[in-house]
Tab-separated table of C-alpha atoms in Angstrom:
chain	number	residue	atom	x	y	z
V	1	UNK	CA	-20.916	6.456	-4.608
V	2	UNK	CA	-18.201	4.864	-6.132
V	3	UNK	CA	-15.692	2.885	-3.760
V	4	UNK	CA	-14.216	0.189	-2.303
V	5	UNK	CA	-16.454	-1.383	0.830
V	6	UNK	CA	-14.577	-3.894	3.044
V	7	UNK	CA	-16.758	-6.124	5.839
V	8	UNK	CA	-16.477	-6.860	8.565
V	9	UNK	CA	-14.787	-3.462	10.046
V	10	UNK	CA	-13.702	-5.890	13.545
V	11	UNK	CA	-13.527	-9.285	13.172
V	12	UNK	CA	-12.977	-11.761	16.372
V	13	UNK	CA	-12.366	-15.443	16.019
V	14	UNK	CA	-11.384	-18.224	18.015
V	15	UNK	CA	-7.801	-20.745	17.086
V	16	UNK	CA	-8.483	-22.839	14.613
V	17	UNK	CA	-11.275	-21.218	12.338
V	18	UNK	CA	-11.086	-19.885	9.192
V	19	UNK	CA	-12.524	-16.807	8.507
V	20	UNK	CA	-13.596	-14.707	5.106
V	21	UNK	CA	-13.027	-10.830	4.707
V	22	UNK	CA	-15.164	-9.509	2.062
V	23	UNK	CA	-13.480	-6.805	-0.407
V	24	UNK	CA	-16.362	-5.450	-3.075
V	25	UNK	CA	-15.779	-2.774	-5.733
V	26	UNK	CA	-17.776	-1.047	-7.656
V	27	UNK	CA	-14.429	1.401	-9.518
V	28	UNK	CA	-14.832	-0.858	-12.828
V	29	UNK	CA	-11.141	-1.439	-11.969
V	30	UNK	CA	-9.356	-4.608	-13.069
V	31	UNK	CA	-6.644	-5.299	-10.644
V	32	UNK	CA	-7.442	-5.941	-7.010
V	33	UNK	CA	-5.410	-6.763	-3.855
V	34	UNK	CA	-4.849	-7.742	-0.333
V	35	UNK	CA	-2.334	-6.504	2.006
V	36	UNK	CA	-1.637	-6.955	5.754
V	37	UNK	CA	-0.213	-4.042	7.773
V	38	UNK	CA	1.734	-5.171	11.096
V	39	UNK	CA	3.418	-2.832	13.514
V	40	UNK	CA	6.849	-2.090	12.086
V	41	UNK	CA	6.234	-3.821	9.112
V	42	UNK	CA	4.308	-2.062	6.824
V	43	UNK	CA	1.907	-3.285	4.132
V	44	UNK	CA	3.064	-6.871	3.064
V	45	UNK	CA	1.416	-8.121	0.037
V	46	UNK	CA	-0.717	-11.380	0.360
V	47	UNK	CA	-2.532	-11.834	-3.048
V	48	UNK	CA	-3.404	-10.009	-5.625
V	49	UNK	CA	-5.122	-10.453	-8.988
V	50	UNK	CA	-4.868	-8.660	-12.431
V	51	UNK	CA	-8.143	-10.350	-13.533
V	52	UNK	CA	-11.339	-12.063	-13.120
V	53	UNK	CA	-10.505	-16.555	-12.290
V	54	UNK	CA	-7.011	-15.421	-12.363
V	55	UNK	CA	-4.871	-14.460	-9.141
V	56	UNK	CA	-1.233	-14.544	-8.201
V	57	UNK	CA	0.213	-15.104	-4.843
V	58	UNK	CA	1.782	-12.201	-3.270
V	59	UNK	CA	4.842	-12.010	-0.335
V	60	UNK	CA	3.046	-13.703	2.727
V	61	UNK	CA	0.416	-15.939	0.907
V	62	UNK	CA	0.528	-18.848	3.568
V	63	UNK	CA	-2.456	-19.413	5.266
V	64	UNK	CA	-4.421	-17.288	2.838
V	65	UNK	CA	-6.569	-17.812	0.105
V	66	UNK	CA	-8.423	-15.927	-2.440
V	67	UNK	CA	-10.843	-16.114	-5.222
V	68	UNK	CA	-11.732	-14.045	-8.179
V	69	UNK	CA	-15.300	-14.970	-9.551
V	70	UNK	CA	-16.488	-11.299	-9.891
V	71	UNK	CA	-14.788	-8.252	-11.174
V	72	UNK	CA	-16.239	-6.700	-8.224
V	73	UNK	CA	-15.020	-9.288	-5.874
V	74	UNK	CA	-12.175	-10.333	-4.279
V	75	UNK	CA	-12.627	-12.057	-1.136
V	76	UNK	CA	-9.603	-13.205	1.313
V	77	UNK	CA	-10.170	-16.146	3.289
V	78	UNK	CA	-7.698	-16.808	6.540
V	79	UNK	CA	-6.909	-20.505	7.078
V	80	UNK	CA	-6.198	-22.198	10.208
V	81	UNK	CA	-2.889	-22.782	8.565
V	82	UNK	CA	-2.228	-18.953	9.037
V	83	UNK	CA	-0.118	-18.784	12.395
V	84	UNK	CA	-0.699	-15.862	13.129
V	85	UNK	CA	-3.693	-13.801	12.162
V	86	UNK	CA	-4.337	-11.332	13.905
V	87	UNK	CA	-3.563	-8.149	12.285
V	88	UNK	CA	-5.191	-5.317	10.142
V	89	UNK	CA	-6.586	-6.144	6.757
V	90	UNK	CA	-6.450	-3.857	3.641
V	91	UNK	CA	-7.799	-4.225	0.172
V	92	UNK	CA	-6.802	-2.279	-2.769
V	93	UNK	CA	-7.482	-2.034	-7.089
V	94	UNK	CA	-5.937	-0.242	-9.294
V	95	UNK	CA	-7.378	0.781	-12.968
V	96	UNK	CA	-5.904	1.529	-15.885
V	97	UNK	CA	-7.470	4.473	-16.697
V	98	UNK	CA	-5.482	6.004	-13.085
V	99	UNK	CA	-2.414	7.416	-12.912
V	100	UNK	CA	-1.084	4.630	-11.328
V	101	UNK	CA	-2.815	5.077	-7.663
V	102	UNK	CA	-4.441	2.466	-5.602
V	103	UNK	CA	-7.481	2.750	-4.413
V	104	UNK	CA	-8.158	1.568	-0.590
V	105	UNK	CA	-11.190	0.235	1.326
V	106	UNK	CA	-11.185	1.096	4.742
V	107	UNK	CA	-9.621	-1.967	6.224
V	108	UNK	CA	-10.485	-4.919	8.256
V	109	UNK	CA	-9.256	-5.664	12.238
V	110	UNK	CA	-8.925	-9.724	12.703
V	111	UNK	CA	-7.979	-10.376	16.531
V	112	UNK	CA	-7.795	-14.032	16.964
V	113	UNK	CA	-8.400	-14.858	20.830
M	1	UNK	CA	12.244	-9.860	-6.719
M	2	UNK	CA	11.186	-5.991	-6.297
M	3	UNK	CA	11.915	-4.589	-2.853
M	4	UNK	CA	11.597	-1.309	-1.229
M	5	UNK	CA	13.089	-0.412	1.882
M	6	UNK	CA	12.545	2.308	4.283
M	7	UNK	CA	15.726	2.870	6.745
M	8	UNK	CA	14.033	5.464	9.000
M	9	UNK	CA	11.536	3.646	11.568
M	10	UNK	CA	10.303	7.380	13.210
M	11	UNK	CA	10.948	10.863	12.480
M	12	UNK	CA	10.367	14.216	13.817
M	13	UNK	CA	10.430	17.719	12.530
M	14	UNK	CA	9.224	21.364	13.716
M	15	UNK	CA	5.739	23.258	12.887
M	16	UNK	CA	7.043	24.913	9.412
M	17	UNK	CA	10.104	23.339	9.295
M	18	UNK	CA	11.526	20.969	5.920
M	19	UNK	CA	11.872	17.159	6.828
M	20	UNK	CA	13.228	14.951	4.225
M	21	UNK	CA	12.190	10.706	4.249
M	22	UNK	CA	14.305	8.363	2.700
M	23	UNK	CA	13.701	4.951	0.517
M	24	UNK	CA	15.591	2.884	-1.737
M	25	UNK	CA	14.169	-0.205	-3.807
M	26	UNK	CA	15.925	-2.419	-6.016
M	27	UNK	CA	14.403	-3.701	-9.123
M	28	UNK	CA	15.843	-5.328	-12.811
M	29	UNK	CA	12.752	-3.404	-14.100
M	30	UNK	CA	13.572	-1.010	-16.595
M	31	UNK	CA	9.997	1.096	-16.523
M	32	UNK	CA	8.073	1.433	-13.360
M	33	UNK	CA	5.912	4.039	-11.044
M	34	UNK	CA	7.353	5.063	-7.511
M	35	UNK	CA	4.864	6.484	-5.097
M	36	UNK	CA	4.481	8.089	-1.713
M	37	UNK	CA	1.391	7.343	0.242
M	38	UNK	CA	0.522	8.807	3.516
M	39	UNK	CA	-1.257	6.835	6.355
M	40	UNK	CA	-2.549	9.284	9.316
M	41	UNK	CA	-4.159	7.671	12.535
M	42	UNK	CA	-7.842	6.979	10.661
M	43	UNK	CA	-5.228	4.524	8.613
M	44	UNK	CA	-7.464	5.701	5.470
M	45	UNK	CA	-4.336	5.260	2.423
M	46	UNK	CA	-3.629	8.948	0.717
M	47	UNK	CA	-1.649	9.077	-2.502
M	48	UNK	CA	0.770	11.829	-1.738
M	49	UNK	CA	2.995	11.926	-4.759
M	50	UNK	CA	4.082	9.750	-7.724
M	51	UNK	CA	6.749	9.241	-10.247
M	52	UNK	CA	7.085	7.551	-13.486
M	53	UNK	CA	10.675	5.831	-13.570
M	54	UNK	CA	11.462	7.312	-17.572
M	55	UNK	CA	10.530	10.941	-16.333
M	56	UNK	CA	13.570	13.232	-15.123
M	57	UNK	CA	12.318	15.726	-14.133
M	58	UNK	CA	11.224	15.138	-9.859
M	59	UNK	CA	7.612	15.308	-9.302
M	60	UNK	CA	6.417	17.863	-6.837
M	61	UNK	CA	2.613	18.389	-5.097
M	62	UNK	CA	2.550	21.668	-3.656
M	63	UNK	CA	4.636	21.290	-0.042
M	64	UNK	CA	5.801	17.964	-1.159
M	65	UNK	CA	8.489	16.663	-3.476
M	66	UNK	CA	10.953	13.677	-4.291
M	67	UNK	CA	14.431	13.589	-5.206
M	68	UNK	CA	14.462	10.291	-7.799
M	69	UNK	CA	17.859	9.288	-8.177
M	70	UNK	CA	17.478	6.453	-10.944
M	71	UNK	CA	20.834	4.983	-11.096
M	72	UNK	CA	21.007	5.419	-7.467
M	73	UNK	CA	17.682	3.460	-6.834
M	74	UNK	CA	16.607	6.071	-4.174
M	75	UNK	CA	13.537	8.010	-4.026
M	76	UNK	CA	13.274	10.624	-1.341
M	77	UNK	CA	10.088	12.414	-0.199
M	78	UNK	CA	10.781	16.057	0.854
M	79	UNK	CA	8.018	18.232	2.737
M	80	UNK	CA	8.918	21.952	3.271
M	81	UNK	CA	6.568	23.882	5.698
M	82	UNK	CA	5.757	21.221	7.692
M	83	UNK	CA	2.051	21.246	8.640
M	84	UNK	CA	0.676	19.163	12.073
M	85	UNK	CA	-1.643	17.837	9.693
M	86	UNK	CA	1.446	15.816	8.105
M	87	UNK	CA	1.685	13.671	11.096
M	88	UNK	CA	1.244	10.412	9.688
M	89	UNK	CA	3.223	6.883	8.454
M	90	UNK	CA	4.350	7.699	4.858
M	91	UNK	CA	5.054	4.641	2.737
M	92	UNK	CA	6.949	4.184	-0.129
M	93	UNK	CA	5.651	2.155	-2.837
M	94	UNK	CA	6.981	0.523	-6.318
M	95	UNK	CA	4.846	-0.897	-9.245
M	96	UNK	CA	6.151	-2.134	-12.427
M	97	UNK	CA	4.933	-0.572	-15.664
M	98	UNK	CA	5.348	-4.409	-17.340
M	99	UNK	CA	2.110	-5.692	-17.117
M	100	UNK	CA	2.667	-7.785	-13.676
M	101	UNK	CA	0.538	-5.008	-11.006
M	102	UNK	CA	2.555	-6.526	-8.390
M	103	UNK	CA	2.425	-3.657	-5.929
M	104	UNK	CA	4.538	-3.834	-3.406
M	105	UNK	CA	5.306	-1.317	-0.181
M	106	UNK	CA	8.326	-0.588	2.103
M	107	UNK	CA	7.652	-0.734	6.173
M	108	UNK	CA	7.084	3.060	6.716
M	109	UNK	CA	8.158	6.172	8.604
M	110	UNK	CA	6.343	7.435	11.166
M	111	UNK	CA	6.554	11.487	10.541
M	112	UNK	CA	5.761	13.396	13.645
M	113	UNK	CA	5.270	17.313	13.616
M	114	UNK	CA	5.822	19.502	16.637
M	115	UNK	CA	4.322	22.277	17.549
């Protein structure tokens, strides 16, 4: 089936480790992104990337980082520099041949203890 | 810098009843898409509605519709019949038709519908 599969669902981990969400495609679409959704704060934008070895940073990209090998591929890695993780996790991508709508995985739950 | 904002934190509205969400963005874009999206508690992302920025004429999906006041910068999402199924965060959301596919969302309303 064609979709957008984000792992680990829950994710706990301890101060001071970083941790990798995985975002995998398999749309064909070209852009892809990562967003974190806070109580009262809607989805902020952390990266995103319009093609494969290129990304742009997005509103809260501190702490965060991101690489684009793969079309299919976009994985988010939370720093230790990030001060404060937890929070939920989404992943996007967009396609040209849409109207304009993103696609979303399911999400991810980081809870840092 | 692109920003949408959403000035009502939590709303409420009667089974069958019309309910009416507001958001504004500012943008020097000239071209762009505005979008509603609708979040219920499985937080799976729904594209409820969307509107290209050089069309006019308001989009409407069945029981929902916008108001898109260009000049104004204000894109409203209006429901009529009001379903409990609607019960949901509904977020407004602006992307640039440039090129850029910076995507960007306001902070949401949390619709509730009473029976």
């Amino acid at each position: 089936d064609g979709g957008i599969t984000q792992s680990p669902k829950y994710l706990f981990r301890k101060e001071g480790q970083n941790v990798t969400l995985s975002c995998e495609q398999n749309l064909n679409h070209d852009a892809m992104y990562w967003y974190r959704q806070d109580p009262g704060q809607g989805l902020r934008l952390i990266y995103y990337s319009q093609i494969v070895n290129d990304f742009q940073k997005g509103d809260i990209a501190e702490g965060y980082s991101v690489s684009r090998e793969k079309k299919e591929s976009f994985p988010l890695t939370v720093t230790s520099a990030q001060k404060n993780p937890t929070a939920f996790y989404l992943c996007a991508t967009w396609g040209l041949a849409g109207h304009g709508e993103l696609f979303f995985g399911e999400g991810s739950r980081l809870t840092v203890l | 810098a692109q920003t949408v904002t959403q000035s009502q934190p939590e709303m409420s509205v009667q089974e069958a009843e019309t309910v009416t969400l507001s958001c504004t963005y500012d943008t020097s874009e000239n071209n762009y898409y505005l979008f509603w999206y609708k979040q219920p508690p499985s937080r799976q992302m729904i594209l409820v509605i969307r509107q290209e920025a050089y069309k006019q004429q308001n989009a409407t999906e069945n029981r929902f519709s916008v108001n898109f006041q260009k000049a104004a910068k204000s894109f409203s999402l209006k429901i009529s019949d009001s379903q409990l199924g609607d019960t949901a965060m509904y977020f407004c959301a602006f992307m640039p038709a440039s090129g850029t596919y910076k995507y960007i969302f306001g902070t949401g309303t949390r619709l509730k519908v009473l029976a």
